[in-house]
Structures are given as C-alpha cells and as structure tokens.
Amino acid sequence: MVLGGLSLNALLPGGYLQQLYTLGAAPFFDTLAIHPYAANVATVSAHIQATRQIAAANDDANVPIRVSEYGFATGGASPWTTNPACQAALLSATTLALAARRTERPAASRAARFTCPHASGSARSAG
C-alpha cells in the first residue's frame, strides 16, 4: 500500500505525515510517495531527507520513499518557475541526483544535455 502524493506541507513539523504516524497509520502503508517540488536539486534532496527523518523518528526508518512527482514550471508564479532551457537542466540534474540515491542499482552516468547557471542553485532564470 502506497501512502502517497505527500506535498511539502505534509513534511512540516506536526504536519500531515507526523499526524499519520501519531495516529498509528504506519502498519497500513508499505511505502511513502512524495512530491518534493523545490527551486533546486539540493532542496529536492532535503525534502527526501526530511521525510526519512520523520519516518525514523517514528520507528519506521526503513520504509521505502518514492518520489512520484517533481518538476520545475515554465509558467506561472512560483519559486520553481524558470525558462525551458533551465527547466531541462534542472530536470536532468534532479533525475541524476535521485538515481544516485537509489539502492536498487547504481546511478546512471551521463552528462546533462543542457546547462543552466542555476541548476545547482535556484530555478529562477538569470534574465
């Protein structure tokens, strides 16, 4: 059973994920699925780490965590809105970073096709 589609608000102190653990929901799911939208690769990874910390604090340190949705928009007003070239670079960098976190197999080794000055920092475009 997948407990999923957890947004960033679910990971706040006392948020939805902690509330579920407090209410005793852990026996009723086998894996967590999260949507760690962020402005950069490091923050996506930080959201995964926050999920792991909440699970570990609730004696569920080995629950698998699945990133079932992530991305960087090219329209609208959000901290992760950017231009198409940076979007491609951020998606590539994030995918490689997520692949490197997998324990099922080694991460793929390939260079990002596009470059973005903000790929390791912010999704905001320079211009």
PDB file of C-alpha atoms in Angstrom:
ATOM      1  CA  MET A   1       0.000   0.000   0.000  1.00  0.00           C
ATOM      2  CA  VAL A   2       1.420   3.377  -1.005  1.00  0.00           C
ATOM      3  CA  LEU A   3       0.793   6.384   1.193  1.00  0.00           C
ATOM      4  CA  GLY A   4       1.190   8.972  -1.380  1.00  0.00           C
ATOM      5  CA  GLY A   5       1.209  12.138  -3.071  1.00  0.00           C
ATOM      6  CA  LEU A   6       2.544  13.879   0.034  1.00  0.00           C
ATOM      7  CA  SER A   7       3.136  17.566  -0.568  1.00  0.00           C
ATOM      8  CA  LEU A   8       5.754  19.708   1.125  1.00  0.00           C
ATOM      9  CA  ASN A   9       3.282  20.865   3.782  1.00  0.00           C
ATOM     10  CA  ALA A  10       2.937  17.249   4.907  1.00  0.00           C
ATOM     11  CA  LEU A  11       6.613  17.364   5.927  1.00  0.00           C
ATOM     12  CA  LEU A  12       6.345  20.390   8.214  1.00  0.00           C
ATOM     13  CA  PRO A  13       6.795  19.831  11.957  1.00  0.00           C
ATOM     14  CA  GLY A  14       3.486  18.466  13.171  1.00  0.00           C
ATOM     15  CA  GLY A  15       2.339  18.180   9.544  1.00  0.00           C
ATOM     16  CA  TYR A  16       0.223  15.535   7.903  1.00  0.00           C
ATOM     17  CA  LEU A  17       2.904  12.823   7.834  1.00  0.00           C
ATOM     18  CA  GLN A  18       3.683  13.239  11.533  1.00  0.00           C
ATOM     19  CA  GLN A  19      -0.022  13.282  12.334  1.00  0.00           C
ATOM     20  CA  LEU A  20      -0.493   9.996  10.471  1.00  0.00           C
ATOM     21  CA  TYR A  21       2.341   8.404  12.407  1.00  0.00           C
ATOM     22  CA  THR A  22       0.951   9.756  15.678  1.00  0.00           C
ATOM     23  CA  LEU A  23      -2.460   8.256  14.867  1.00  0.00           C
ATOM     24  CA  GLY A  24      -0.831   4.849  14.245  1.00  0.00           C
ATOM     25  CA  ALA A  25      -1.081   4.685  10.454  1.00  0.00           C
ATOM     26  CA  ALA A  26       2.350   3.087   9.865  1.00  0.00           C
ATOM     27  CA  PRO A  27       1.076  -0.525   9.746  1.00  0.00           C
ATOM     28  CA  PHE A  28      -1.328   0.430   6.989  1.00  0.00           C
ATOM     29  CA  PHE A  29       1.208   1.521   4.344  1.00  0.00           C
ATOM     30  CA  ASP A  30       4.291  -0.127   2.849  1.00  0.00           C
ATOM     31  CA  THR A  31       5.901   2.864   1.179  1.00  0.00           C
ATOM     32  CA  LEU A  32       5.731   6.671   1.154  1.00  0.00           C
ATOM     33  CA  ALA A  33       5.350   8.648  -2.060  1.00  0.00           C
ATOM     34  CA  ILE A  34       6.261  12.321  -2.018  1.00  0.00           C
ATOM     35  CA  HIS A  35       6.140  15.299  -4.371  1.00  0.00           C
ATOM     36  CA  PRO A  36       9.254  17.298  -3.420  1.00  0.00           C
ATOM     37  CA  TYR A  37       8.813  20.369  -5.599  1.00  0.00           C
ATOM     38  CA  ALA A  38      11.581  22.878  -4.922  1.00  0.00           C
ATOM     39  CA  ALA A  39      13.644  25.607  -6.511  1.00  0.00           C
ATOM     40  CA  ASN A  40      16.796  23.473  -6.826  1.00  0.00           C
ATOM     41  CA  VAL A  41      18.213  19.974  -6.663  1.00  0.00           C
ATOM     42  CA  ALA A  42      19.574  20.359  -3.126  1.00  0.00           C
ATOM     43  CA  THR A  43      16.160  21.272  -1.757  1.00  0.00           C
ATOM     44  CA  VAL A  44      14.514  18.305  -3.504  1.00  0.00           C
ATOM     45  CA  SER A  45      17.084  16.113  -1.718  1.00  0.00           C
ATOM     46  CA  ALA A  46      16.416  17.946   1.554  1.00  0.00           C
ATOM     47  CA  HIS A  47      12.705  17.120   1.288  1.00  0.00           C
ATOM     48  CA  ILE A  48      13.570  13.444   0.867  1.00  0.00           C
ATOM     49  CA  GLN A  49      15.833  13.653   3.919  1.00  0.00           C
ATOM     50  CA  ALA A  50      13.064  15.365   5.918  1.00  0.00           C
ATOM     51  CA  THR A  51      10.708  12.533   5.006  1.00  0.00           C
ATOM     52  CA  ARG A  52      13.297   9.981   6.118  1.00  0.00           C
ATOM     53  CA  GLN A  53      13.823  11.847   9.420  1.00  0.00           C
ATOM     54  CA  ILE A  54      10.104  11.873  10.182  1.00  0.00           C
ATOM     55  CA  ALA A  55       9.843   8.166   9.400  1.00  0.00           C
ATOM     56  CA  ALA A  56      12.925   7.353  11.500  1.00  0.00           C
ATOM     57  CA  ALA A  57      11.632   9.390  14.442  1.00  0.00           C
ATOM     58  CA  ASN A  58       8.551   7.175  14.325  1.00  0.00           C
ATOM     59  CA  ASP A  59      10.399   3.835  14.249  1.00  0.00           C
ATOM     60  CA  ASP A  60       9.834   3.470  10.510  1.00  0.00           C
ATOM     61  CA  ALA A  61      13.346   4.232   9.256  1.00  0.00           C
ATOM     62  CA  ASN A  62      13.315   1.513   6.593  1.00  0.00           C
ATOM     63  CA  VAL A  63      10.085   2.476   4.858  1.00  0.00           C
ATOM     64  CA  PRO A  64      10.764   2.960   1.147  1.00  0.00           C
ATOM     65  CA  ILE A  65      10.354   6.537  -0.093  1.00  0.00           C
ATOM     66  CA  ARG A  66       9.247   7.067  -3.675  1.00  0.00           C
ATOM     67  CA  VAL A  67       9.498  10.404  -5.454  1.00  0.00           C
ATOM     68  CA  SER A  68       6.407  10.114  -7.614  1.00  0.00           C
ATOM     69  CA  GLU A  69       6.300  13.671  -8.916  1.00  0.00           C
ATOM     70  CA  TYR A  70       8.727  16.587  -9.209  1.00  0.00           C
ATOM     71  CA  GLY A  71       9.425  19.340 -11.668  1.00  0.00           C
ATOM     72  CA  PHE A  72      10.102  22.942 -12.497  1.00  0.00           C
ATOM     73  CA  ALA A  73       7.434  25.040 -14.231  1.00  0.00           C
ATOM     74  CA  THR A  74       7.979  27.351 -17.172  1.00  0.00           C
ATOM     75  CA  GLY A  75       4.907  29.455 -16.458  1.00  0.00           C
ATOM     76  CA  GLY A  76       3.027  30.899 -13.520  1.00  0.00           C
ATOM     77  CA  ALA A  77       4.365  32.423 -10.381  1.00  0.00           C
ATOM     78  CA  SER A  78       6.174  30.027  -8.080  1.00  0.00           C
ATOM     79  CA  PRO A  79       9.667  29.650  -6.639  1.00  0.00           C
ATOM     80  CA  TRP A  80      10.353  26.857  -9.122  1.00  0.00           C
ATOM     81  CA  THR A  81       9.329  28.693 -12.307  1.00  0.00           C
ATOM     82  CA  THR A  82      12.124  29.018 -14.849  1.00  0.00           C
ATOM     83  CA  ASN A  83      12.771  29.091 -18.583  1.00  0.00           C
ATOM     84  CA  PRO A  84      12.691  25.945 -20.775  1.00  0.00           C
ATOM     85  CA  ALA A  85      16.491  25.536 -21.011  1.00  0.00           C
ATOM     86  CA  CYS A  86      16.931  25.777 -17.249  1.00  0.00           C
ATOM     87  CA  GLN A  87      13.924  23.517 -16.755  1.00  0.00           C
ATOM     88  CA  ALA A  88      15.645  20.838 -18.848  1.00  0.00           C
ATOM     89  CA  ALA A  89      18.905  21.237 -16.926  1.00  0.00           C
ATOM     90  CA  LEU A  90      17.146  21.122 -13.548  1.00  0.00           C
ATOM     91  CA  LEU A  91      15.114  18.060 -14.508  1.00  0.00           C
ATOM     92  CA  SER A  92      18.228  16.291 -15.737  1.00  0.00           C
ATOM     93  CA  ALA A  93      20.242  17.199 -12.641  1.00  0.00           C
ATOM     94  CA  THR A  94      17.392  16.216 -10.316  1.00  0.00           C
ATOM     95  CA  THR A  95      16.848  12.912 -12.095  1.00  0.00           C
ATOM     96  CA  LEU A  96      20.551  12.080 -11.850  1.00  0.00           C
ATOM     97  CA  ALA A  97      20.591  13.051  -8.157  1.00  0.00           C
ATOM     98  CA  LEU A  98      17.533  10.905  -7.448  1.00  0.00           C
ATOM     99  CA  ALA A  99      19.007   7.999  -9.380  1.00  0.00           C
ATOM    100  CA  ALA A 100      22.176   8.257  -7.287  1.00  0.00           C
ATOM    101  CA  ARG A 101      20.059   7.818  -4.144  1.00  0.00           C
ATOM    102  CA  ARG A 102      18.580   4.527  -5.312  1.00  0.00           C
ATOM    103  CA  THR A 103      19.768   1.391  -3.597  1.00  0.00           C
ATOM    104  CA  GLU A 104      18.381  -0.989  -6.214  1.00  0.00           C
ATOM    105  CA  ARG A 105      21.052  -0.205  -8.796  1.00  0.00           C
ATOM    106  CA  PRO A 106      23.925   2.208  -9.419  1.00  0.00           C
ATOM    107  CA  ALA A 107      23.089   5.644 -10.726  1.00  0.00           C
ATOM    108  CA  ALA A 108      23.303   6.312 -14.430  1.00  0.00           C
ATOM    109  CA  SER A 109      26.433   8.103 -15.504  1.00  0.00           C
ATOM    110  CA  ARG A 110      25.761  10.699 -18.163  1.00  0.00           C
ATOM    111  CA  ALA A 111      26.226  14.422 -18.501  1.00  0.00           C
ATOM    112  CA  ALA A 112      23.298  16.825 -18.526  1.00  0.00           C
ATOM    113  CA  ARG A 113      22.350  17.761 -22.075  1.00  0.00           C
ATOM    114  CA  PHE A 114      21.536  21.353 -21.147  1.00  0.00           C
ATOM    115  CA  THR A 115      23.276  23.699 -18.799  1.00  0.00           C
ATOM    116  CA  CYS A 116      21.708  26.301 -16.573  1.00  0.00           C
ATOM    117  CA  PRO A 117      23.601  28.695 -14.317  1.00  0.00           C
ATOM    118  CA  HIS A 118      21.029  27.924 -11.632  1.00  0.00           C
ATOM    119  CA  ALA A 119      20.972  24.131 -11.886  1.00  0.00           C
ATOM    120  CA  SER A 120      22.716  23.764  -8.551  1.00  0.00           C
ATOM    121  CA  GLY A 121      21.163  26.869  -7.063  1.00  0.00           C
ATOM    122  CA  SER A 122      17.799  28.375  -7.945  1.00  0.00           C
ATOM    123  CA  ALA A 123      15.315  27.640 -10.689  1.00  0.00           C
ATOM    124  CA  ARG A 124      14.953  31.354 -11.389  1.00  0.00           C
ATOM    125  CA  SER A 125      16.335  32.348 -14.751  1.00  0.00           C
ATOM    126  CA  ALA A 126      19.096  34.906 -14.994  1.00  0.00           C
ATOM    127  CA  GLY A 127      17.083  37.216 -17.176  1.00  0.00           C
TER     128      GLY A 127
END
